[in-house]
């Protein structure tokens, strides 16, 4: 009896979290699930400076090989390490220096914004604060993701004087990775490339635009614009698909165009295409330069033409073979949806982008992709792909899929208002 009363109370309080009479039912259900999952995860993590990242999976190397182009340089068979059996299905965490460390705090901020649930805010503050040392970290372009998704959202939603300083210091460190002869920010410090720039780097420009707004100094914004213009020149093919990695020689000429996470050097890796359309939409939002709008529209149209699935959740690479077990990448879908909702407000042909994004969001909010409460190691969405060629995070929940899903829901709710 006592248990029944407790369950009933829990049900009522869970229902009131995030429920909003103006939202469509599937949106409310998504917000209730997100709230439950994010708070569940917060309770699970006790180790300092630790973030939830994904779930550990095993995979079949023969299957990975079939997904890749025979002569692909990206598939490093000898580097693919198998997950020990006892780890399979358990939560994969990461430390604060991992490129994904800003997404869980960012998800907590978005969920708090969407539901006004104070417990989410408390956890958002707890996990954002863990990232404070990143203001001194200089060894990757990913500091843009890490700080903008965590502290960037904190700045929008709370009043705290220290946030601004973290954003500006990180932006200064990101600018130190910019080479004016090349016109780009260097992405990675590992590997054999001379000066690697990945399409993902477009996502770090928002931090620079924010730093210019906070300081009144255009130097951050100018670097962002230059990086975006150089990337148009060397990352994109005539059909508006993009290379994952472009490496430059010191004089700015191209050393190499290739992939690290896609099916082949000349394929259209799904998340890379999503990073591209998101990045150029953001650049247009900040600059109103039509070159950026045209680029975003062309990438969006290419994505909509190239998708092979009926639910608009793309396979992990738009050129992947369509076998019954080819994994979809929910993270690419969520990023694309978020970008297209923003693009729908900016482009003259906006409605088709909103319709496409809405279909993605509705499908992601169905039991096929949305986790049942208390499952999925506390993540909101299932079925993303991290890096198939490296045998890592294939068909698993991933923290950035959840982040961009919540951002897309926020943008969707705003536009429907
Ligand atoms: N930025 C790394 C990735 O998209 O996997």
Coordinates of C-alpha atoms and ligand atoms in Angstrom, one line a residue:
X1 CA 0.0 0.0 0.0
X2 CA 2.8 2.4 1.1
X3 CA 4.6 1.5 -2.1
X4 CA 1.6 2.2 -4.2
X5 CA 1.2 5.7 -2.7
X6 CA 4.8 6.4 -3.3
X7 CA 4.5 5.3 -6.9
X8 CA 1.4 7.4 -7.4
X9 CA 3.2 10.5 -6.0
X10 CA 6.1 9.8 -8.2
X11 CA 3.9 9.5 -11.2
X12 CA 2.2 12.8 -10.5
X13 CA 5.4 14.6 -9.9
X14 CA 7.0 13.1 -13.0
X15 CA 4.0 14.1 -15.1
X16 CA 4.2 17.7 -13.9
X17 CA 7.8 17.9 -14.9
X18 CA 7.9 19.5 -18.3
X19 CA 4.3 19.1 -19.1
X20 CA 2.9 22.2 -20.8
X21 CA -0.6 22.5 -22.1
X22 CA 0.7 24.3 -25.2
X23 CA 3.0 21.6 -26.3
X24 CA 2.1 18.7 -28.6
X25 CA 1.8 15.4 -26.7
X26 CA 4.9 13.9 -28.2
X27 CA 6.9 17.0 -27.1
X28 CA 5.7 16.7 -23.6
X29 CA 6.5 13.0 -23.5
X30 CA 10.0 13.7 -24.8
X31 CA 10.5 16.4 -22.1
X32 CA 9.3 14.1 -19.3
X33 CA 11.6 11.3 -20.6
X34 CA 14.5 13.7 -20.9
X35 CA 14.0 15.1 -17.4
X36 CA 13.8 11.6 -15.9
X37 CA 16.9 10.4 -17.8
X38 CA 19.1 13.4 -17.1
X39 CA 18.3 13.3 -13.3
X40 CA 18.8 9.6 -13.2
X41 CA 22.3 10.0 -14.7
X42 CA 23.2 12.8 -12.3
X43 CA 22.5 10.5 -9.4
X44 CA 24.6 7.7 -11.0
X45 CA 27.8 9.8 -11.3
X46 CA 29.8 10.2 -8.1
X47 CA 33.3 10.4 -9.4
X48 CA 34.6 14.1 -9.6
X49 CA 35.2 15.5 -13.1
X50 CA 33.4 12.7 -14.8
X51 CA 30.7 13.0 -17.5
X52 CA 28.4 10.4 -19.1
X53 CA 29.5 9.8 -22.7
X54 CA 27.8 6.7 -24.2
X55 CA 27.4 2.9 -23.6
X56 CA 30.0 0.3 -24.2
X57 CA 29.3 -2.0 -27.2
X58 CA 31.0 -4.9 -28.9
X59 CA 31.0 -5.2 -32.7
X60 CA 31.8 -7.6 -35.4
X61 CA 34.9 -6.7 -37.4
X62 CA 33.7 -8.5 -40.6
X63 CA 30.6 -6.3 -40.4
X64 CA 32.6 -3.1 -40.0
X65 CA 34.7 -4.1 -43.1
X66 CA 31.5 -4.5 -45.1
X67 CA 30.5 -1.0 -44.2
X68 CA 33.8 0.5 -45.4
X69 CA 35.2 1.0 -48.9
X70 CA 37.7 -1.8 -49.7
X71 CA 40.5 0.6 -50.2
X72 CA 39.6 3.0 -47.4
X73 CA 42.5 4.5 -45.6
X74 CA 40.2 5.3 -42.6
X75 CA 39.6 1.7 -41.5
X76 CA 42.6 0.8 -39.3
X77 CA 41.8 -2.8 -38.6
X78 CA 44.8 -3.3 -36.3
X79 CA 43.7 -0.3 -34.2
X80 CA 40.2 -1.5 -33.7
X81 CA 40.1 -2.7 -30.1
X82 CA 37.3 -5.0 -28.9
X83 CA 35.4 -4.0 -25.7
X84 CA 35.9 -6.5 -22.9
X85 CA 32.8 -8.6 -22.4
X86 CA 32.2 -7.5 -18.9
X87 CA 32.0 -3.9 -19.9
X88 CA 29.4 -4.3 -22.7
X89 CA 26.2 -2.5 -22.0
X90 CA 27.7 -0.4 -19.1
X91 CA 27.9 3.3 -19.0
X92 CA 31.0 4.8 -20.7
X93 CA 32.1 7.9 -18.9
X94 CA 34.7 10.5 -19.9
X95 CA 36.8 13.1 -18.1
X96 CA 36.5 16.8 -18.5
X97 CA 39.2 16.9 -21.2
X98 CA 37.2 14.7 -23.6
X99 CA 35.7 16.5 -26.6
X100 CA 32.2 15.6 -25.5
X101 CA 32.4 16.9 -21.9
X102 CA 30.2 20.0 -22.5
X103 CA 27.2 18.1 -23.8
X104 CA 25.7 16.6 -20.6
X105 CA 25.9 20.0 -18.7
X106 CA 24.4 21.6 -21.9
X107 CA 21.6 19.1 -22.0
X108 CA 20.8 19.8 -18.3
X109 CA 20.6 23.5 -19.2
X110 CA 18.3 23.0 -22.1
X111 CA 16.0 20.6 -20.2
X112 CA 15.9 23.2 -17.3
X113 CA 15.0 25.9 -19.7
X114 CA 12.2 23.8 -21.2
X115 CA 10.8 22.6 -18.0
X116 CA 11.8 25.1 -15.3
X117 CA 12.6 22.1 -13.1
X118 CA 14.9 23.4 -10.3
X119 CA 16.6 20.0 -9.9
X120 CA 17.8 20.2 -13.4
X121 CA 19.3 23.6 -12.7
X122 CA 21.1 22.4 -9.7
X123 CA 22.7 19.6 -11.7
X124 CA 23.5 21.9 -14.6
X125 CA 25.4 24.1 -12.2
X126 CA 27.2 21.1 -10.7
X127 CA 28.3 19.7 -14.0
X128 CA 29.1 23.0 -15.6
X129 CA 31.4 24.0 -12.8
X130 CA 33.4 20.8 -13.2
X131 CA 34.5 22.2 -16.6
X132 CA 36.1 25.3 -15.2
X133 CA 39.7 24.1 -15.8
X134 CA 39.0 23.9 -19.6
X135 CA 39.5 27.6 -19.7
X136 CA 43.3 26.8 -19.5
X137 CA 43.2 23.9 -22.0
X138 CA 44.7 24.6 -25.4
X139 CA 45.3 21.3 -27.1
X140 CA 42.2 20.9 -29.3
X141 CA 39.7 22.9 -31.3
X142 CA 37.0 21.1 -29.3
X143 CA 37.2 23.6 -26.5
X144 CA 34.6 25.5 -28.4
X145 CA 32.1 22.6 -28.1
X146 CA 33.1 22.0 -24.5
X147 CA 32.7 25.5 -23.2
X148 CA 29.9 26.9 -25.5
X149 CA 27.5 24.1 -24.8
X150 CA 28.1 24.2 -21.0
X151 CA 29.1 27.8 -20.0
X152 CA 27.5 29.3 -23.1
X153 CA 24.1 28.0 -22.1
X154 CA 24.8 28.9 -18.5
X155 CA 25.4 32.5 -19.6
X156 CA 22.0 32.6 -21.3
X157 CA 20.1 31.2 -18.3
X158 CA 21.8 32.4 -15.2
X159 CA 23.6 35.5 -13.8
X160 CA 27.1 34.7 -12.7
X161 CA 30.0 37.0 -13.4
X162 CA 32.6 34.3 -13.7
X163 CA 30.9 32.7 -16.8
X164 CA 31.9 35.5 -19.1
X165 CA 35.5 35.2 -18.2
X166 CA 35.6 31.5 -18.9
X167 CA 34.1 32.1 -22.3
X168 CA 36.5 34.8 -23.2
X169 CA 39.6 32.9 -22.0
X170 CA 38.5 29.9 -24.0
X171 CA 37.9 32.0 -27.1
X172 CA 41.4 33.5 -26.7
X173 CA 42.9 29.9 -26.6
X174 CA 40.9 28.9 -29.6
X175 CA 42.2 31.9 -31.5
X176 CA 45.7 30.8 -30.7
X177 CA 45.1 27.8 -32.9
X178 CA 44.3 30.1 -35.9
X179 CA 47.0 30.4 -38.6
X180 CA 46.5 33.5 -40.7
X181 CA 48.5 32.1 -43.6
X182 CA 46.1 29.2 -43.8
X183 CA 43.0 31.1 -42.8
X184 CA 41.8 28.3 -40.4
X185 CA 41.8 27.1 -36.8
X186 CA 43.8 23.9 -36.4
X187 CA 41.6 21.1 -35.2
X188 CA 43.7 18.3 -33.9
X189 CA 47.3 17.9 -32.5
X190 CA 47.4 14.2 -33.1
X191 CA 48.1 12.2 -36.3
X192 CA 50.5 12.6 -39.2
X193 CA 48.7 15.5 -41.0
X194 CA 50.5 18.8 -41.2
X195 CA 47.6 21.1 -40.2
X196 CA 44.3 19.2 -40.0
X197 CA 41.0 21.0 -40.1
X198 CA 37.9 19.0 -39.7
X199 CA 34.4 20.0 -40.8
X200 CA 33.3 19.6 -37.2
X201 CA 35.4 22.8 -36.5
X202 CA 32.6 24.9 -37.9
X203 CA 30.8 24.1 -34.6
X204 CA 33.4 26.0 -32.6
X205 CA 32.7 29.3 -34.3
X206 CA 29.7 30.1 -32.1
X207 CA 32.0 30.5 -29.1
X208 CA 34.0 33.1 -31.1
X209 CA 30.9 35.0 -32.1
X210 CA 29.8 35.1 -28.5
X211 CA 33.2 36.3 -27.3
X212 CA 33.0 39.2 -29.7
X213 CA 29.5 40.1 -28.4
X214 CA 30.8 39.9 -24.8
X215 CA 33.9 42.0 -25.3
X216 CA 33.0 44.3 -28.2
X217 CA 36.2 43.1 -29.8
X218 CA 35.7 41.9 -33.4
X219 CA 38.9 39.9 -33.5
X220 CA 37.1 36.6 -32.5
X221 CA 34.4 37.1 -35.0
X222 CA 36.9 38.0 -37.8
X223 CA 38.7 34.7 -37.2
X224 CA 35.4 32.8 -37.3
X225 CA 34.4 34.4 -40.6
X226 CA 37.8 33.7 -42.2
X227 CA 37.7 30.0 -41.0
X228 CA 34.2 29.6 -42.5
X229 CA 35.2 31.1 -45.8
X230 CA 38.4 29.0 -46.1
X231 CA 36.4 25.9 -45.3
X232 CA 33.9 26.6 -48.1
X233 CA 36.9 26.7 -50.5
X234 CA 38.6 23.4 -49.5
X235 CA 36.1 21.2 -47.7
X236 CA 33.3 21.1 -50.2
X237 CA 32.8 19.2 -53.4
X238 CA 30.7 20.4 -56.3
X239 CA 27.6 18.5 -55.0
X240 CA 28.0 20.3 -51.5
X241 CA 29.0 17.1 -49.7
X242 CA 32.1 17.7 -47.6
X243 CA 35.4 16.0 -46.8
X244 CA 35.8 15.2 -43.2
X245 CA 39.5 16.2 -42.9
X246 CA 41.4 18.8 -44.9
X247 CA 45.1 19.2 -44.0
X248 CA 47.0 22.3 -45.1
X249 CA 50.6 23.0 -45.9
X250 CA 52.2 25.9 -44.2
X251 CA 51.6 28.2 -47.2
X252 CA 47.9 27.5 -47.2
X253 CA 47.8 25.0 -50.0
X254 CA 46.0 21.7 -49.5
X255 CA 48.1 18.8 -48.3
X256 CA 45.3 16.2 -48.2
X257 CA 41.5 15.8 -48.3
X258 CA 40.4 12.6 -46.5
X259 CA 38.2 11.1 -43.9
X260 CA 38.8 9.8 -40.3
X261 CA 35.3 8.8 -39.4
X262 CA 33.5 8.3 -42.7
X263 CA 33.1 5.4 -45.1
X264 CA 35.7 6.7 -47.6
X265 CA 37.8 9.8 -48.3
X266 CA 35.2 10.9 -50.9
X267 CA 32.0 9.8 -49.0
X268 CA 29.5 11.9 -47.2
X269 CA 29.9 11.1 -43.5
X270 CA 26.5 11.8 -42.0
X271 CA 27.5 13.8 -39.0
X272 CA 30.0 15.8 -41.0
X273 CA 27.2 16.9 -43.3
X274 CA 25.2 17.9 -40.2
X275 CA 28.1 19.9 -38.7
X276 CA 28.4 21.7 -42.0
X277 CA 24.8 22.8 -42.3
X278 CA 24.6 23.7 -38.6
X279 CA 27.9 25.8 -38.8
X280 CA 26.9 27.8 -41.9
X281 CA 23.4 28.5 -40.6
X282 CA 25.0 29.9 -37.5
X283 CA 27.5 32.0 -39.6
X284 CA 24.6 33.5 -41.5
X285 CA 22.7 34.2 -38.3
X286 CA 25.7 36.1 -36.9
X287 CA 26.8 37.9 -40.1
X288 CA 23.9 38.0 -42.6
X289 CA 26.5 37.3 -45.3
X290 CA 24.6 35.6 -48.1
X291 CA 27.5 33.4 -49.0
X292 CA 26.9 31.6 -45.7
X293 CA 23.1 31.4 -46.3
X294 CA 23.7 29.9 -49.8
X295 CA 26.1 27.4 -48.4
X296 CA 23.7 26.3 -45.6
X297 CA 20.8 26.0 -48.1
X298 CA 22.9 24.0 -50.5
X299 CA 24.0 21.6 -47.8
X300 CA 20.5 21.2 -46.5
X301 CA 19.1 20.5 -49.9
X302 CA 21.9 17.9 -50.5
X303 CA 21.0 16.2 -47.2
X304 CA 17.3 16.0 -48.1
X305 CA 18.1 14.6 -51.5
X306 CA 20.7 12.1 -50.3
X307 CA 18.9 10.6 -47.3
X308 CA 17.9 7.0 -48.0
X309 CA 15.8 6.1 -45.0
X310 CA 12.0 6.7 -44.9
X311 CA 12.2 8.2 -41.4
X312 CA 14.9 10.8 -42.3
X313 CA 17.2 9.4 -39.6
X314 CA 20.3 8.9 -41.9
X315 CA 22.6 5.9 -42.1
X316 CA 26.0 6.7 -40.5
X317 CA 27.3 7.8 -43.9
X318 CA 25.1 8.9 -46.8
X319 CA 27.2 6.6 -49.0
X320 CA 27.1 3.6 -46.6
X321 CA 25.8 0.4 -48.2
X322 CA 22.1 -0.1 -47.4
X323 CA 22.2 -3.5 -45.7
X324 CA 19.5 -4.6 -43.2
X325 CA 21.9 -3.9 -40.3
X326 CA 23.5 -0.7 -41.5
X327 CA 23.4 1.5 -38.5
X328 CA 21.6 4.8 -38.5
X329 CA 23.2 7.8 -36.8
X330 CA 20.7 9.5 -34.5
X331 CA 23.3 12.2 -33.6
X332 CA 23.5 13.3 -37.2
X333 CA 19.7 13.4 -37.3
X334 CA 19.4 15.5 -34.2
X335 CA 22.1 18.0 -35.3
X336 CA 20.5 18.3 -38.7
X337 CA 17.0 18.9 -37.2
X338 CA 18.4 21.6 -34.9
X339 CA 20.2 23.3 -37.8
X340 CA 17.2 23.0 -40.2
X341 CA 14.8 24.6 -37.7
X342 CA 17.1 27.5 -37.4
X343 CA 17.6 27.7 -41.2
X344 CA 13.8 27.6 -41.7
X345 CA 13.6 31.0 -40.0
X346 CA 16.4 32.4 -42.1
X347 CA 15.9 31.0 -45.6
X348 CA 13.2 32.2 -48.0
X349 CA 12.3 28.5 -48.7
X350 CA 12.2 27.8 -45.0
X351 CA 9.0 25.7 -44.7
X352 CA 10.5 22.6 -46.3
X353 CA 13.4 22.6 -43.8
X354 CA 11.0 22.9 -40.9
X355 CA 8.9 20.0 -42.3
X356 CA 12.0 17.9 -42.7
X357 CA 13.2 18.7 -39.2
X358 CA 9.8 18.1 -37.7
X359 CA 9.7 14.6 -39.2
X360 CA 13.1 13.8 -37.7
X361 CA 12.0 15.1 -34.3
X362 CA 8.7 13.2 -34.3
X363 CA 10.5 10.0 -35.2
X364 CA 13.3 10.5 -32.6
X365 CA 10.5 11.0 -30.1
X366 CA 9.0 7.6 -30.9
X367 CA 9.8 4.4 -28.9
X368 CA 12.1 3.3 -31.8
X369 CA 14.6 6.0 -30.8
X370 CA 13.5 7.5 -27.5
X371 CA 14.6 5.4 -24.5
X372 CA 12.1 4.1 -22.0
X373 CA 12.6 5.8 -18.6
X374 CA 15.3 4.2 -16.5
X375 CA 16.9 2.3 -19.4
X376 CA 19.7 3.2 -21.9
X377 CA 22.2 4.1 -19.1
X378 CA 20.2 7.3 -18.5
X379 CA 20.6 8.6 -22.1
X380 CA 17.6 10.0 -23.9
X381 CA 18.1 8.7 -27.4
X382 CA 19.3 5.3 -28.7
X383 CA 21.1 4.4 -31.9
X384 CA 24.0 6.8 -32.7
X385 CA 27.3 6.1 -34.3
X386 CA 30.5 7.7 -33.0
X387 CA 33.3 6.4 -35.2
X388 CA 32.6 3.3 -37.2
X389 CA 36.0 3.0 -38.9
X390 CA 37.7 3.1 -35.5
X391 CA 35.3 0.5 -34.0
X392 CA 34.0 3.0 -31.5
X393 CA 30.4 3.7 -30.3
X394 CA 28.5 2.0 -33.0
X395 CA 24.7 1.9 -32.5
X396 CA 24.8 3.3 -29.0
X397 CA 23.4 6.3 -27.1
X398 CA 25.8 9.3 -27.2
X399 CA 25.7 12.5 -25.1
X400 CA 25.8 14.8 -28.1
X401 CA 22.8 13.2 -29.7
X402 CA 20.8 14.1 -26.6
X403 CA 22.2 17.6 -26.5
X404 CA 21.2 18.5 -30.1
X405 CA 17.9 16.7 -29.7
X406 CA 17.0 19.0 -26.8
X407 CA 18.3 22.0 -28.6
X408 CA 16.1 21.1 -31.6
X409 CA 13.1 20.6 -29.3
X410 CA 13.7 24.0 -27.9
X411 CA 13.9 25.6 -31.3
X412 CA 10.9 23.7 -32.4
X413 CA 8.8 24.8 -29.4
X414 CA 9.9 28.4 -30.0
X415 CA 9.0 28.4 -33.6
X416 CA 5.6 26.8 -32.9
X417 CA 4.8 29.6 -30.5
Ligands
LIG1 N1 33.7 16.0 -33.4 C1 33.8 14.6 -33.4 C2 32.7 13.8 -34.0 O1 31.8 14.4 -34.5 O2 32.7 12.6 -33.8

